[in-house]
PDB file of C-alpha atoms in Angstrom:
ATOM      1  CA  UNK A   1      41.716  65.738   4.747  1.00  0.00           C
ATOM      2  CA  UNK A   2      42.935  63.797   7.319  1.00  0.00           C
ATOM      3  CA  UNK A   3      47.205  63.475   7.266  1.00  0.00           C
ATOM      4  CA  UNK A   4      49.591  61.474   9.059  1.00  0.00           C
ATOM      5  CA  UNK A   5      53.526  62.224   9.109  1.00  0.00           C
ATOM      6  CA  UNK A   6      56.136  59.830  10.895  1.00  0.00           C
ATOM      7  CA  UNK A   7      59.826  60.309  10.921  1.00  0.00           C
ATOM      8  CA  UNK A   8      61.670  56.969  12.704  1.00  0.00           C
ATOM      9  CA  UNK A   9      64.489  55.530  13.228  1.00  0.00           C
ATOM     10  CA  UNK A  10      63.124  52.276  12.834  1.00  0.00           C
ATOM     11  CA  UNK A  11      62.250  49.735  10.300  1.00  0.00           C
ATOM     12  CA  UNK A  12      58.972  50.408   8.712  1.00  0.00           C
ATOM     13  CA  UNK A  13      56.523  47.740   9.226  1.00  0.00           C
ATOM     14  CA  UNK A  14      54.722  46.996   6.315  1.00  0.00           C
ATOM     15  CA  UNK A  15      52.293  44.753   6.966  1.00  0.00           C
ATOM     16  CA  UNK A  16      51.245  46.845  10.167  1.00  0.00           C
ATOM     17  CA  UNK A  17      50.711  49.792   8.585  1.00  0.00           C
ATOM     18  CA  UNK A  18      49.031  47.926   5.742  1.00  0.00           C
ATOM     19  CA  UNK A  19      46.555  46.474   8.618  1.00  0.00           C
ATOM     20  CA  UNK A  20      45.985  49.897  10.231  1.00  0.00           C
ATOM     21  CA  UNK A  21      44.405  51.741   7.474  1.00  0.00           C
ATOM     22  CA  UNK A  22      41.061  53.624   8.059  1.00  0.00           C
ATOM     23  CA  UNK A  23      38.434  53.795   5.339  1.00  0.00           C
ATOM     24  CA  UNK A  24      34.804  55.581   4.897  1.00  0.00           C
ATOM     25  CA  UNK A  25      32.636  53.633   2.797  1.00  0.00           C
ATOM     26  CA  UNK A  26      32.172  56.907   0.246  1.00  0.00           C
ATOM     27  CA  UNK A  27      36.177  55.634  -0.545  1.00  0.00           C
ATOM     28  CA  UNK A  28      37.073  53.305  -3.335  1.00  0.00           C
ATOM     29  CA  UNK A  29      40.769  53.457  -3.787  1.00  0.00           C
ATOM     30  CA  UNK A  30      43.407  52.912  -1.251  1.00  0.00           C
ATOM     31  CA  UNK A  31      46.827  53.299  -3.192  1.00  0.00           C
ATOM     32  CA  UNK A  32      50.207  52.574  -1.247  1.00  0.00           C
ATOM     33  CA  UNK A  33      54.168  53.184  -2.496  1.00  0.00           C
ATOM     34  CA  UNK A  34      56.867  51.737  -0.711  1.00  0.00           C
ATOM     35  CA  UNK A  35      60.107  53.128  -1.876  1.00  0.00           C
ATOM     36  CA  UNK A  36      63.514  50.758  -1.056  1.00  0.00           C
ATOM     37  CA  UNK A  37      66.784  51.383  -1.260  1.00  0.00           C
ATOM     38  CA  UNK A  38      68.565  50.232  -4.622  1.00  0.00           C
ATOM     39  CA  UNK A  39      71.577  48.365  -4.467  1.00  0.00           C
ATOM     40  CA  UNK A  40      73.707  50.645  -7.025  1.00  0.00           C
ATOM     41  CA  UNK A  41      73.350  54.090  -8.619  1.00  0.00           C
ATOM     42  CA  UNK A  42      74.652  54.662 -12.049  1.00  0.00           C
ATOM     43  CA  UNK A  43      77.645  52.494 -11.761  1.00  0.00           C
ATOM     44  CA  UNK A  44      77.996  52.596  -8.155  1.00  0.00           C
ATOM     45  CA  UNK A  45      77.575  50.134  -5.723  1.00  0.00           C
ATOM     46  CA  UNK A  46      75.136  51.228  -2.359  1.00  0.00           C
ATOM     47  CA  UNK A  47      75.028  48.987   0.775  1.00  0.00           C
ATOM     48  CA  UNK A  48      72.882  52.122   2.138  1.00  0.00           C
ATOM     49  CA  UNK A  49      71.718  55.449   2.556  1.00  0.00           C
ATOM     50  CA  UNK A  50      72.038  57.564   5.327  1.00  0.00           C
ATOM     51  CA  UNK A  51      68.801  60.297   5.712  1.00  0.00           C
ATOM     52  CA  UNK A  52      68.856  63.212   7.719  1.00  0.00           C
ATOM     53  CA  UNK A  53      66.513  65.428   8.124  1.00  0.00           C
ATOM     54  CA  UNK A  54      65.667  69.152  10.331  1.00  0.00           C
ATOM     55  CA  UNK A  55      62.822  68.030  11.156  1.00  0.00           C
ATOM     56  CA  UNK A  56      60.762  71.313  11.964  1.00  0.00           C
ATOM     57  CA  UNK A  57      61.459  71.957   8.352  1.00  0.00           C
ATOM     58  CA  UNK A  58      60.801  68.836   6.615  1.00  0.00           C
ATOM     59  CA  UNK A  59      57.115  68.717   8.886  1.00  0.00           C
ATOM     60  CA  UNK A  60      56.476  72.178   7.518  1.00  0.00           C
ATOM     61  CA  UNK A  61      57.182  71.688   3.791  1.00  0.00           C
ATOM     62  CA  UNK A  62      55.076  68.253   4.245  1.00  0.00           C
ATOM     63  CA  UNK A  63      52.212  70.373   5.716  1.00  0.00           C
ATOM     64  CA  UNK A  64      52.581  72.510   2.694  1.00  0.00           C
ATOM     65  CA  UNK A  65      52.374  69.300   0.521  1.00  0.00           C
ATOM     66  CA  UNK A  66      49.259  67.853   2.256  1.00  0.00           C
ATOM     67  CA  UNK A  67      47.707  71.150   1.539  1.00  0.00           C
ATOM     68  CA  UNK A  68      48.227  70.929  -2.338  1.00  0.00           C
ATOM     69  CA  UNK A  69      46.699  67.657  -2.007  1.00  0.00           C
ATOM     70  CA  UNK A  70      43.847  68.383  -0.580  1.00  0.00           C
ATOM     71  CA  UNK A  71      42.998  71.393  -2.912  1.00  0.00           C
ATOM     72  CA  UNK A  72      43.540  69.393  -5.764  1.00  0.00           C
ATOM     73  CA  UNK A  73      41.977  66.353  -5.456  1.00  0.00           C
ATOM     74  CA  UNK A  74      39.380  64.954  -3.011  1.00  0.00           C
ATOM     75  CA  UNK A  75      41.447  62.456  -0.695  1.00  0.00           C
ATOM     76  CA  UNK A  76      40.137  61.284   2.220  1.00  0.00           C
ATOM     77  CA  UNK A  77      43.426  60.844   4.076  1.00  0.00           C
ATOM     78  CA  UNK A  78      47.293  60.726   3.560  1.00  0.00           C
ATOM     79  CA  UNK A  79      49.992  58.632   5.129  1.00  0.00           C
ATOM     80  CA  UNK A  80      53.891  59.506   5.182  1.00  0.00           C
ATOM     81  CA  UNK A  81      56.312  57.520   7.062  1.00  0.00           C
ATOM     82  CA  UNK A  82      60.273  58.097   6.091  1.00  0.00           C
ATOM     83  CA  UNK A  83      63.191  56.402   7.652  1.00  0.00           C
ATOM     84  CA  UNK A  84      65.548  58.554   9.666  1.00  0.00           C
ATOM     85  CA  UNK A  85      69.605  57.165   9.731  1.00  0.00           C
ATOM     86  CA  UNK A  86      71.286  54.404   8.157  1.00  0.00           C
ATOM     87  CA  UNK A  87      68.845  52.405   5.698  1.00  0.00           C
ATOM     88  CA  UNK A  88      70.497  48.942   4.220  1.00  0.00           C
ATOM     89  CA  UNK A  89      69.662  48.234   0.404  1.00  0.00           C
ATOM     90  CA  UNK A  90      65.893  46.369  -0.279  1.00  0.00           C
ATOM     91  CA  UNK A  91      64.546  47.847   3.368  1.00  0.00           C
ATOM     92  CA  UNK A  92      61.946  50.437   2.551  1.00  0.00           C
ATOM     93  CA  UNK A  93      62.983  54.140   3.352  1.00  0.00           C
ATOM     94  CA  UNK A  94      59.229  55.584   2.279  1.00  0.00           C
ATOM     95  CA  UNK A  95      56.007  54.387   2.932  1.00  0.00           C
ATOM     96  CA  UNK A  96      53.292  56.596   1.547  1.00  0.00           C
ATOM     97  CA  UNK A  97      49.122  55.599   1.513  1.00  0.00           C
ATOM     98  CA  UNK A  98      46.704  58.039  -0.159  1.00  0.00           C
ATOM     99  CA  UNK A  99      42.713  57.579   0.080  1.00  0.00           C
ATOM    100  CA  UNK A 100      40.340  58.758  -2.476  1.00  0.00           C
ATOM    101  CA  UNK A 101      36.843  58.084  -3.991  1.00  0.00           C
ATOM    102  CA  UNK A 102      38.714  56.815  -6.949  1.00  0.00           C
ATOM    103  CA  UNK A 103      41.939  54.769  -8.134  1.00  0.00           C
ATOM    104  CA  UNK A 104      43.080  57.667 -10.868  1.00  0.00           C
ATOM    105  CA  UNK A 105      42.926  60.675  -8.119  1.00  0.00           C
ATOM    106  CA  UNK A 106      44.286  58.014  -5.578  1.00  0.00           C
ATOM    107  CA  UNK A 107      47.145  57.469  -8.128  1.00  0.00           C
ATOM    108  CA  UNK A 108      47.412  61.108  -9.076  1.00  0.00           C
ATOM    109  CA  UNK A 109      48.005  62.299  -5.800  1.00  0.00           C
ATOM    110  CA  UNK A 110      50.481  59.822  -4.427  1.00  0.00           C
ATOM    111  CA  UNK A 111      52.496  60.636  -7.740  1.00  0.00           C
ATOM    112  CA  UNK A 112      52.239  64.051  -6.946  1.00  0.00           C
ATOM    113  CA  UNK A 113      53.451  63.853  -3.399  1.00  0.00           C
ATOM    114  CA  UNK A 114      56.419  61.466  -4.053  1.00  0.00           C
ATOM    115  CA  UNK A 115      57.753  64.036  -6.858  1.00  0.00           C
ATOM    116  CA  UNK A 116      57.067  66.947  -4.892  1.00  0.00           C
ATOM    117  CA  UNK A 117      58.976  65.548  -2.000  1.00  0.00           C
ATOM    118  CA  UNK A 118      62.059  64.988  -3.426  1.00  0.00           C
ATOM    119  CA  UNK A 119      62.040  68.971  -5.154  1.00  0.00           C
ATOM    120  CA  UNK A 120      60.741  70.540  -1.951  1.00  0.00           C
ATOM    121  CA  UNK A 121      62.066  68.489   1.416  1.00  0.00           C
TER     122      UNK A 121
END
């Protein structure tokens, strides 16, 4: 299984990312979560979230991740891009693309990955 990690700084570009994608034709599912920063939690107003991360760490735990992935379902290839610093509310913090033969596995394993991120990294 192919993988591809990105920590940045930066705004994540949609619509690039989108437009980069790589595909064999044995693939039939391309499935793609963009998670944003809400504008409250509970009863609290958020203008944004700050995310830190050790890097070495985080990279190792997502390695671990990627592994589960691949041993449980047959995807193709995975892409993880998280903002680093201050995110403002609506701007996507996450960007995550899975590849698979089919839509359920595709949907399976991004599911998978999202919840396992937030226990593990």
């Amino acid at each position: 299984m192919k993988s591809e990690l990105t920590f940045t700084s930066n705004p994540i570009n949609e619509a690039a990312l989108a437009q980069a994608y790589a595909i064999s034709e044995t693939m039939g599912a391309v499935v793609r979560f963009i998670g944003v920063v809400r504008g409250s939690e509970g009863n609290n107003k958020i203008g944004s979230i700050e995310y830190e991360a050790f890097e070495p760490m985080a990279r190792h735990q997502f390695e671990l991740l990627f592994d589960a992935l691949s041993q449980r379902w047959p995807i193709e290839s995975v892409r993880l891009i998280h903002r680093i610093g201050v995110v403002p509310v609506n701007k996507p913090s996450l960007w995550v693309e899975v590849i698979a033969p089919h839509r359920a596995e595709a949907f399976d394993a991004c599911q998978f990955l999202i919840d396992e991120m937030k226990q593990k990294v």
